[in-house]
Amino acid sequence: MYLTRKLKLGRTDQLDALARRAGDLWSTVAKWHWRFVDRQGYWLSKGQSQTMYCKGYEGLHSQSAQAVADSFYDSLQSWRKKRDSGNYEGLRPPYKQKRYFKIQWKSSAIKLRDDGVLRLSNGRGNDPVLINWPSGQEPKRVEIGWDGDQYELRCQYEVGEDQEPKGSKTAGIDVGEIHLAAVYTEDESWTVNGRELRSLRRQQNRTKKKLDSKIDQKEYGSRKWKRLVHAKDRQLRKTRNQIKDLLHKQSTRLLKTLHERRVGTVVVGDLTGIRNGLDYGSKANQRLHQWAYSKFVKMIEYKARLHGMTVERVGEAYTSQECPSCGNRHKPHGREYICGCGFEGHRDLVGAANIRQKYLGQDEPEGSPLRVAGEGPKRSVMASPTGVRYRPHMRCNPATVGKTCTEPKGSCGQAGRPVGSGQRSP
């Protein structure tokens, strides 16, 4: 498995020059590709473009130059697939020229020195990029791109699934908006509160609405217009980072809890296509379109594999409407699920229990996976879940506190000195 580690580098003349060379090469590849299409009706292949425009390109390592063409043709191939499927309305192929572009290095151009400095080669006769690397592991692929304020190092390195699951339990997870996750195992259940995430989303929408209104009142391109646009980008970027940080912390805490509870298999509901044909009103539609379920599920998947767990996806259709006790379906009102057979339980936990049972199939007797708090001749109640709320002091790892380069602009890019230093961002 490969993970990405990020490091803030600030801004230097060397990185500006490299990004400018990569942008010039992107523009050349895009320009001549479409000229061949327009004039000769011929689509250049990636190999042809790399031979014609990337070979011997000055200022970049040969593999860095090839990676620019790879990025162009990957984007082009993605557009062609959507075009062939008919789902490309409003999308255009990559054709714009770029002033700057990200720089990428492959394994042959990457070397971790004994003194802990990462050396990125830029070809014969050019000064390499030197970076203080906080990890002792050499990355397999490196990318430097602009994050909106400064350059950011993104390194991919291989990690092993070195942990073993403590047990063989199976946990069903129902991903939601009010509760980020409802988890059900054979003997306990709990929910991960998502109200802090909803609060951040509301703050994001209010900020965007307020600043958009002010921007519309200013003359396009004026000094005040630019200041408001920059303020909007800065504030929205801060909120996006807070949302990402919250999702990482909640998913990390969830997987650590599952590992401690001796869970070996994690079953997650598959929500693919849930937004298709969505129409619950403007406010509900906005919340659901901003629902970051895919990002949260991906975090759960790779962090579960790091703990040695198996991750499975099953269809989530009707799992929150089907009674785990008698199998009848009805749409619940509110957060409680009440069935005519006498069963009562939390709606999200009912979905998690059904997701788990859907994966297990008929291996267990009917009704056995349910944890019941009280039973009688006509009534059974699912045990109340343990609530897990967000705490601002929660941290994934104390060693991952981010740092940025404190050197003055242009002073860290000299030959023989590292460009930046620090640890990966949380």
CSV table of C-alpha atoms in Angstrom, one decimal, residues 39-423:
chain,number,residue,atom,x,y,z
A,39,ARG,CA,-4.8,20.0,-39.4
A,40,GLN,CA,-4.3,16.3,-40.0
A,41,GLY,CA,-7.1,14.6,-38.1
A,42,TYR,CA,-4.5,12.6,-36.3
A,43,TRP,CA,-4.3,12.0,-32.5
A,44,LEU,CA,-0.7,11.8,-31.3
A,45,SER,CA,0.0,9.0,-28.8
A,46,LYS,CA,1.7,9.6,-25.5
A,47,GLY,CA,4.9,7.9,-26.7
A,48,GLN,CA,5.1,10.0,-29.8
A,49,SER,CA,4.7,13.2,-27.8
A,50,GLN,CA,7.3,12.2,-25.3
A,51,THR,CA,9.7,11.4,-28.1
A,52,MET,CA,9.1,14.7,-30.0
A,53,TYR,CA,8.8,17.2,-27.2
A,54,CYS,CA,10.1,15.7,-23.9
A,55,LYS,CA,13.3,14.1,-25.0
A,56,GLY,CA,16.3,16.3,-24.1
A,57,TYR,CA,14.1,19.0,-22.6
A,58,GLU,CA,16.3,21.5,-20.8
A,59,GLY,CA,15.8,22.4,-17.2
A,60,LEU,CA,14.0,19.2,-16.1
A,61,HIS,CA,15.0,15.6,-15.4
A,62,SER,CA,14.1,13.3,-18.4
A,63,GLN,CA,11.5,11.4,-16.3
A,64,SER,CA,10.1,14.7,-14.9
A,65,ALA,CA,9.5,15.8,-18.5
A,66,GLN,CA,7.9,12.5,-19.4
A,67,ALA,CA,5.6,12.9,-16.3
A,68,VAL,CA,4.2,16.2,-17.7
A,69,ALA,CA,3.1,14.4,-20.9
A,70,ASP,CA,1.8,11.5,-18.7
A,71,SER,CA,-0.4,14.0,-16.9
A,72,PHE,CA,-1.7,15.5,-20.1
A,73,TYR,CA,-2.7,12.2,-21.6
A,74,ASP,CA,-4.2,10.9,-18.4
A,75,SER,CA,-6.5,13.9,-18.4
A,76,LEU,CA,-7.2,13.4,-22.0
A,77,GLN,CA,-8.0,9.7,-21.6
A,78,SER,CA,-10.4,10.5,-18.7
A,79,TRP,CA,-12.3,13.0,-20.9
A,80,ARG,CA,-12.5,10.5,-23.7
A,81,LYS,CA,-14.0,7.8,-21.4
A,82,LYS,CA,-16.6,10.2,-20.2
A,83,ARG,CA,-17.3,11.2,-23.8
A,84,ASP,CA,-17.8,7.6,-24.9
A,85,SER,CA,-20.2,7.0,-22.0
A,86,GLY,CA,-22.2,10.1,-22.9
A,87,ASN,CA,-21.6,11.6,-19.4
A,88,TYR,CA,-19.5,14.6,-20.3
A,89,GLU,CA,-21.9,17.5,-20.6
A,90,GLY,CA,-20.1,20.7,-19.9
A,91,LEU,CA,-16.7,19.1,-19.8
A,92,ARG,CA,-13.9,20.0,-22.2
A,93,PRO,CA,-10.7,18.1,-22.9
A,94,PRO,CA,-7.3,19.6,-21.7
A,95,TYR,CA,-6.4,22.3,-24.1
A,96,LYS,CA,-5.5,25.4,-22.1
A,97,GLN,CA,-1.9,26.4,-21.9
A,98,LYS,CA,-0.3,26.7,-18.4
A,99,ARG,CA,2.1,29.2,-17.0
A,100,TYR,CA,3.1,26.9,-14.2
A,101,PHE,CA,2.7,23.2,-13.6
A,102,LYS,CA,3.5,20.6,-11.0
A,103,ILE,CA,6.9,18.9,-11.1
A,104,GLN,CA,7.2,15.2,-10.6
A,105,TRP,CA,10.1,12.9,-10.0
A,106,LYS,CA,10.2,9.1,-10.3
A,107,SER,CA,12.3,6.7,-8.3
A,108,SER,CA,15.5,6.9,-10.5
A,109,ALA,CA,15.7,10.7,-9.8
A,110,ILE,CA,15.1,10.4,-6.0
A,111,LYS,CA,17.8,9.7,-3.5
A,112,LEU,CA,17.7,10.0,0.3
A,113,ARG,CA,21.2,10.9,1.6
A,114,ASP,CA,22.7,9.6,4.8
A,115,ASP,CA,22.3,13.1,6.4
A,116,GLY,CA,18.5,12.9,6.0
A,117,VAL,CA,18.3,15.2,3.0
A,118,LEU,CA,16.1,14.2,0.0
A,119,ARG,CA,17.8,14.9,-3.3
A,120,LEU,CA,15.7,15.4,-6.4
A,121,SER,CA,17.7,15.4,-9.6
A,122,ASN,CA,16.9,17.9,-12.3
A,123,GLY,CA,19.2,16.5,-15.1
A,124,ARG,CA,22.8,17.0,-15.9
A,125,GLY,CA,24.2,20.5,-15.4
A,126,ASN,CA,21.2,21.6,-13.2
A,127,ASP,CA,21.2,22.1,-9.4
A,128,PRO,CA,19.1,19.4,-7.6
A,129,VAL,CA,16.3,20.2,-5.2
A,130,LEU,CA,17.4,19.4,-1.7
A,131,ILE,CA,14.8,19.0,1.1
A,132,ASN,CA,15.2,18.1,4.8
A,133,TRP,CA,13.2,14.9,4.9
A,134,PRO,CA,11.8,14.0,8.4
A,135,SER,CA,11.3,10.3,7.5
A,136,GLY,CA,14.0,7.7,7.2
A,137,GLN,CA,12.2,6.0,4.3
A,138,GLU,CA,12.9,6.9,0.7
A,139,PRO,CA,9.8,7.8,-1.3
A,140,LYS,CA,9.0,6.1,-4.5
A,141,ARG,CA,7.4,9.1,-6.2
A,142,VAL,CA,7.7,12.8,-5.5
A,143,GLU,CA,5.6,15.8,-6.6
A,144,ILE,CA,5.9,19.5,-5.9
A,145,GLY,CA,2.9,21.6,-6.6
A,146,TRP,CA,1.3,24.9,-5.6
A,147,ASP,CA,-1.4,24.7,-2.8
A,148,GLY,CA,-2.6,28.3,-3.1
A,149,ASP,CA,-0.2,29.9,-0.8
A,150,GLN,CA,3.1,28.1,-1.2
A,151,TYR,CA,4.8,25.1,-2.7
A,152,GLU,CA,3.9,21.7,-1.2
A,153,LEU,CA,5.9,18.5,-1.4
A,154,ARG,CA,3.8,15.3,-1.9
A,155,CYS,CA,5.7,12.0,-1.5
A,156,GLN,CA,4.4,8.6,-2.0
A,157,TYR,CA,6.0,5.8,-0.1
A,158,GLU,CA,5.2,2.1,0.5
A,159,VAL,CA,4.0,0.9,3.8
A,160,GLY,CA,3.3,-2.6,5.0
A,161,GLU,CA,0.2,-3.9,6.7
A,162,ASP,CA,2.3,-4.7,9.7
A,163,GLN,CA,-0.5,-5.1,12.2
A,164,GLU,CA,-2.6,-8.2,12.8
A,165,PRO,CA,-6.3,-8.0,13.7
A,166,LYS,CA,-6.9,-8.9,17.3
A,167,GLY,CA,-9.9,-11.0,16.5
A,168,SER,CA,-12.4,-12.2,13.9
A,169,LYS,CA,-15.5,-10.1,14.6
A,170,THR,CA,-17.4,-8.5,11.8
A,171,ALA,CA,-18.6,-4.8,12.1
A,172,GLY,CA,-21.2,-3.2,9.9
A,173,ILE,CA,-20.8,0.5,9.2
A,174,ASP,CA,-23.7,2.8,8.0
A,175,VAL,CA,-22.3,6.1,6.8
A,176,GLY,CA,-24.6,9.1,7.3
A,177,GLU,CA,-24.8,12.8,7.5
A,178,ILE,CA,-26.0,13.5,11.0
A,179,HIS,CA,-23.9,10.6,12.3
A,180,LEU,CA,-20.7,10.1,10.3
A,181,ALA,CA,-20.8,6.4,11.0
A,182,ALA,CA,-23.1,4.0,12.9
A,183,VAL,CA,-21.2,0.9,13.9
A,184,TYR,CA,-22.7,-2.5,14.8
A,185,THR,CA,-20.8,-5.6,15.9
A,186,GLU,CA,-22.1,-8.8,17.4
A,187,ASP,CA,-22.0,-7.5,21.0
A,188,GLU,CA,-22.0,-3.7,21.0
A,189,SER,CA,-22.7,-0.6,18.9
A,190,TRP,CA,-21.8,3.1,18.8
A,191,THR,CA,-22.2,6.2,16.6
A,192,VAL,CA,-19.7,8.8,15.5
A,193,ASN,CA,-21.3,12.3,15.8
A,194,GLY,CA,-21.2,14.4,12.6
A,195,ARG,CA,-22.7,17.7,13.9
A,196,GLU,CA,-19.3,19.4,14.0
A,197,LEU,CA,-18.9,18.6,10.3
A,198,ARG,CA,-22.3,20.0,9.6
A,199,SER,CA,-21.4,23.1,11.5
A,200,LEU,CA,-18.3,23.6,9.4
A,201,ARG,CA,-20.3,23.1,6.2
A,202,ARG,CA,-22.8,25.8,7.3
A,203,GLN,CA,-20.0,28.1,8.1
A,204,GLN,CA,-18.5,27.4,4.7
A,205,ASN,CA,-21.8,28.2,2.9
A,206,ARG,CA,-22.4,31.4,4.9
A,207,THR,CA,-18.9,32.7,4.2
A,208,LYS,CA,-19.2,31.9,0.5
A,209,LYS,CA,-22.7,33.6,0.3
A,210,LYS,CA,-21.5,36.7,2.2
A,211,LEU,CA,-18.3,37.3,0.1
A,212,ASP,CA,-20.0,36.4,-3.2
A,213,SER,CA,-22.5,39.2,-2.5
A,214,LYS,CA,-19.8,41.7,-1.8
A,215,ILE,CA,-17.7,40.6,-4.8
A,216,ASP,CA,-20.7,41.1,-7.2
A,217,GLN,CA,-21.0,44.7,-6.0
A,218,LYS,CA,-17.4,45.5,-7.1
A,219,GLU,CA,-16.1,46.2,-10.6
A,220,TYR,CA,-14.5,43.1,-12.1
A,221,GLY,CA,-10.7,43.2,-11.9
A,222,SER,CA,-10.6,46.2,-9.6
A,223,ARG,CA,-8.4,46.4,-6.5
A,224,LYS,CA,-11.2,45.9,-4.1
A,225,TRP,CA,-12.6,43.0,-6.2
A,226,LYS,CA,-9.2,41.2,-6.1
A,227,ARG,CA,-8.9,41.7,-2.4
A,228,LEU,CA,-12.3,40.2,-1.8
A,229,VAL,CA,-11.6,37.3,-4.1
A,230,HIS,CA,-8.3,36.6,-2.2
A,231,ALA,CA,-10.1,36.8,1.1
A,232,LYS,CA,-12.8,34.4,-0.1
A,233,ASP,CA,-10.2,31.9,-1.3
A,234,ARG,CA,-8.3,32.1,2.0
A,235,GLN,CA,-11.3,31.7,4.2
A,236,LEU,CA,-12.8,28.8,2.2
A,237,ARG,CA,-9.4,27.1,2.1
A,238,LYS,CA,-9.2,27.3,5.9
A,239,THR,CA,-12.6,25.7,6.3
A,240,ARG,CA,-11.8,22.9,3.8
A,241,ASN,CA,-8.6,22.1,5.8
A,242,GLN,CA,-10.7,22.0,9.0
A,243,ILE,CA,-13.1,19.6,7.4
A,244,LYS,CA,-10.3,17.3,6.1
A,245,ASP,CA,-8.6,17.4,9.5
A,246,LEU,CA,-11.9,16.4,11.2
A,247,LEU,CA,-12.5,13.5,8.9
A,248,HIS,CA,-9.0,12.2,9.4
A,249,LYS,CA,-9.3,12.4,13.2
A,250,GLN,CA,-12.7,10.8,13.4
A,251,SER,CA,-11.7,8.0,11.0
A,252,THR,CA,-8.5,7.3,12.8
A,253,ARG,CA,-10.3,7.1,16.2
A,254,LEU,CA,-13.0,4.9,14.7
A,255,LEU,CA,-10.5,2.4,13.3
A,256,LYS,CA,-8.4,2.3,16.5
A,257,THR,CA,-11.6,1.5,18.4
A,258,LEU,CA,-12.5,-1.3,16.0
A,259,HIS,CA,-9.0,-2.8,16.3
A,260,GLU,CA,-9.3,-2.7,20.1
A,261,ARG,CA,-12.7,-4.4,19.9
A,262,ARG,CA,-11.1,-7.3,18.0
A,263,VAL,CA,-12.8,-6.6,14.7
A,264,GLY,CA,-11.3,-8.4,11.7
A,265,THR,CA,-13.7,-7.5,8.9
A,266,VAL,CA,-15.3,-4.1,8.3
A,267,VAL,CA,-18.4,-4.0,6.1
A,268,VAL,CA,-19.3,-0.6,4.7
A,269,GLY,CA,-22.4,0.4,2.9
A,270,ASP,CA,-21.9,1.3,-0.8
A,271,LEU,CA,-23.5,4.6,-1.6
A,272,THR,CA,-22.4,4.8,-5.3
A,273,GLY,CA,-25.0,6.8,-7.3
A,274,ILE,CA,-26.9,8.1,-4.3
A,275,ARG,CA,-27.0,11.6,-5.8
A,276,ASN,CA,-28.5,10.6,-9.1
A,277,GLY,CA,-31.9,12.1,-9.5
A,278,LEU,CA,-31.7,13.8,-6.1
A,279,ASP,CA,-34.5,16.2,-5.3
A,280,TYR,CA,-35.4,16.8,-1.7
A,281,GLY,CA,-35.6,20.6,-1.8
A,282,SER,CA,-32.8,23.2,-2.2
A,283,LYS,CA,-31.5,23.0,1.4
A,284,ALA,CA,-31.5,19.2,1.7
A,285,ASN,CA,-30.0,18.9,-1.8
A,286,GLN,CA,-27.1,21.2,-0.8
A,287,ARG,CA,-26.4,19.2,2.3
A,288,LEU,CA,-26.4,15.9,0.5
A,289,HIS,CA,-24.2,17.2,-2.4
A,290,GLN,CA,-21.7,18.4,0.1
A,291,TRP,CA,-21.8,15.2,2.0
A,292,ALA,CA,-18.2,13.9,2.1
A,293,TYR,CA,-19.1,10.2,2.3
A,294,SER,CA,-16.8,9.0,-0.4
A,295,LYS,CA,-13.7,10.7,1.2
A,296,PHE,CA,-14.7,9.3,4.6
A,297,VAL,CA,-15.2,5.8,3.3
A,298,LYS,CA,-11.8,5.8,1.5
A,299,MET,CA,-10.1,6.9,4.8
A,300,ILE,CA,-11.8,4.0,6.6
A,301,GLU,CA,-10.7,1.6,3.9
A,302,TYR,CA,-7.0,2.4,3.8
A,303,LYS,CA,-6.7,2.8,7.6
A,304,ALA,CA,-8.5,-0.5,8.2
A,305,ARG,CA,-6.0,-2.2,5.9
A,306,LEU,CA,-3.1,-0.6,7.9
A,307,HIS,CA,-4.6,-2.3,11.0
A,308,GLY,CA,-4.7,-5.7,9.1
A,309,MET,CA,-8.5,-5.7,8.7
A,310,THR,CA,-10.4,-6.8,5.6
A,311,VAL,CA,-12.7,-4.2,4.1
A,312,GLU,CA,-15.9,-5.1,2.1
A,313,ARG,CA,-18.6,-3.1,0.5
A,314,VAL,CA,-22.2,-4.2,0.1
A,315,GLY,CA,-25.2,-2.4,-1.3
A,316,GLU,CA,-27.0,-0.2,1.1
A,317,ALA,CA,-30.5,-0.2,-0.5
A,318,TYR,CA,-33.3,-0.5,2.0
A,319,THR,CA,-31.0,-1.3,4.9
A,320,SER,CA,-32.4,1.5,7.1
A,321,GLN,CA,-36.0,0.5,6.3
A,322,GLU,CA,-35.9,-3.3,6.9
A,323,CYS,CA,-36.7,-4.6,10.3
A,324,PRO,CA,-33.8,-6.9,11.5
A,325,SER,CA,-36.2,-8.9,13.5
A,326,CYS,CA,-39.1,-9.7,11.1
A,327,GLY,CA,-37.8,-8.5,7.8
A,328,ASN,CA,-40.7,-6.2,7.0
A,329,ARG,CA,-39.9,-2.8,5.4
A,330,HIS,CA,-41.2,0.6,6.2
A,331,LYS,CA,-39.7,4.1,6.1
A,332,PRO,CA,-39.1,5.3,9.7
A,333,HIS,CA,-39.8,8.9,10.8
A,334,GLY,CA,-37.2,10.5,13.0
A,335,ARG,CA,-34.1,8.8,14.4
A,336,GLU,CA,-36.0,5.9,15.9
A,337,TYR,CA,-37.1,2.7,14.0
A,338,ILE,CA,-40.3,1.2,15.4
A,339,CYS,CA,-41.7,-1.9,13.7
A,340,GLY,CA,-45.2,-3.4,14.0
A,341,CYS,CA,-43.6,-6.6,15.4
A,342,GLY,CA,-42.5,-4.8,18.5
A,343,PHE,CA,-38.9,-4.1,17.5
A,344,GLU,CA,-37.4,-0.7,18.4
A,345,GLY,CA,-33.9,0.7,17.7
A,346,HIS,CA,-31.8,3.5,16.4
A,347,ARG,CA,-32.4,4.0,12.7
A,348,ASP,CA,-28.7,4.2,11.7
A,349,LEU,CA,-27.9,1.2,13.9
A,350,VAL,CA,-30.6,-0.8,12.1
A,351,GLY,CA,-28.9,0.1,8.9
A,352,ALA,CA,-25.5,-1.0,10.2
A,353,ALA,CA,-26.9,-4.3,11.5
A,354,ASN,CA,-28.6,-5.0,8.2
A,355,ILE,CA,-25.4,-4.2,6.3
A,356,ARG,CA,-23.5,-6.6,8.5
A,357,GLN,CA,-26.1,-9.3,8.1
A,358,LYS,CA,-26.2,-8.8,4.4
A,359,TYR,CA,-22.5,-9.6,4.2
A,360,LEU,CA,-22.7,-12.5,6.5
A,361,GLY,CA,-25.7,-14.0,4.6
A,362,GLN,CA,-27.4,-16.9,6.3
A,363,ASP,CA,-24.3,-18.0,8.3
A,364,GLU,CA,-26.0,-16.8,11.5
A,365,PRO,CA,-29.4,-17.7,12.8
A,366,GLU,CA,-32.1,-15.1,12.3
A,367,GLY,CA,-32.0,-12.4,14.9
A,368,SER,CA,-28.7,-13.6,16.5
A,369,PRO,CA,-26.6,-10.6,15.5
A,370,LEU,CA,-28.9,-8.1,17.3
A,371,ARG,CA,-27.9,-6.9,20.7
A,372,VAL,CA,-31.2,-6.5,22.7
A,373,ALA,CA,-31.4,-4.5,25.8
A,374,GLY,CA,-34.8,-5.8,26.9
A,375,GLU,CA,-37.0,-8.5,25.6
A,376,GLY,CA,-40.6,-9.6,26.2
A,377,PRO,CA,-43.3,-11.5,24.5
A,378,LYS,CA,-44.3,-8.6,22.3
A,379,ARG,CA,-41.4,-6.2,22.4
A,380,SER,CA,-37.6,-6.1,21.7
A,381,VAL,CA,-35.4,-3.1,22.0
A,382,MET,CA,-32.0,-2.6,20.4
A,383,ALA,CA,-29.4,-1.4,22.9
A,384,SER,CA,-28.7,2.3,22.7
A,385,PRO,CA,-25.4,3.2,21.0
A,386,THR,CA,-22.4,4.7,22.7
A,387,GLY,CA,-22.0,8.3,21.3
A,388,VAL,CA,-18.6,9.4,20.1
A,389,ARG,CA,-18.3,13.2,19.7
A,390,TYR,CA,-15.6,15.3,18.2
A,391,ARG,CA,-13.2,16.9,20.6
A,392,PRO,CA,-11.0,19.8,19.4
A,393,HIS,CA,-7.9,18.4,21.1
A,394,MET,CA,-8.1,15.0,19.3
A,395,ARG,CA,-5.0,14.3,17.3
A,396,CYS,CA,-4.1,11.4,15.0
A,397,ASN,CA,-0.5,11.4,16.0
A,398,PRO,CA,1.5,13.9,18.0
A,399,ALA,CA,4.5,13.5,15.7
A,400,THR,CA,2.5,14.8,12.7
A,401,VAL,CA,2.3,18.4,13.7
A,402,GLY,CA,3.1,20.4,10.6
A,403,LYS,CA,5.8,22.9,10.2
A,404,THR,CA,6.6,25.3,7.3
A,405,CYS,CA,9.8,26.7,6.0
A,406,THR,CA,10.9,29.8,8.1
A,407,GLU,CA,13.6,30.9,5.7
A,408,PRO,CA,13.2,34.2,3.8
A,409,LYS,CA,11.9,33.9,0.2
A,410,GLY,CA,14.6,32.7,-2.1
A,411,SER,CA,17.1,31.9,0.7
A,412,CYS,CA,16.4,28.2,0.8
A,413,GLY,CA,16.8,27.4,-2.8
A,414,GLN,CA,20.5,27.8,-3.1
A,415,ALA,CA,22.6,24.9,-4.4
A,416,GLY,CA,23.7,22.6,-1.6
A,417,ARG,CA,21.1,23.8,0.9
A,418,PRO,CA,17.7,22.2,1.6
A,419,VAL,CA,14.6,23.9,0.2
A,420,GLY,CA,12.4,23.3,3.3
A,421,SER,CA,12.3,21.5,6.5
A,422,GLY,CA,9.5,20.2,8.7
A,423,GLN,CA,7.2,17.3,9.3
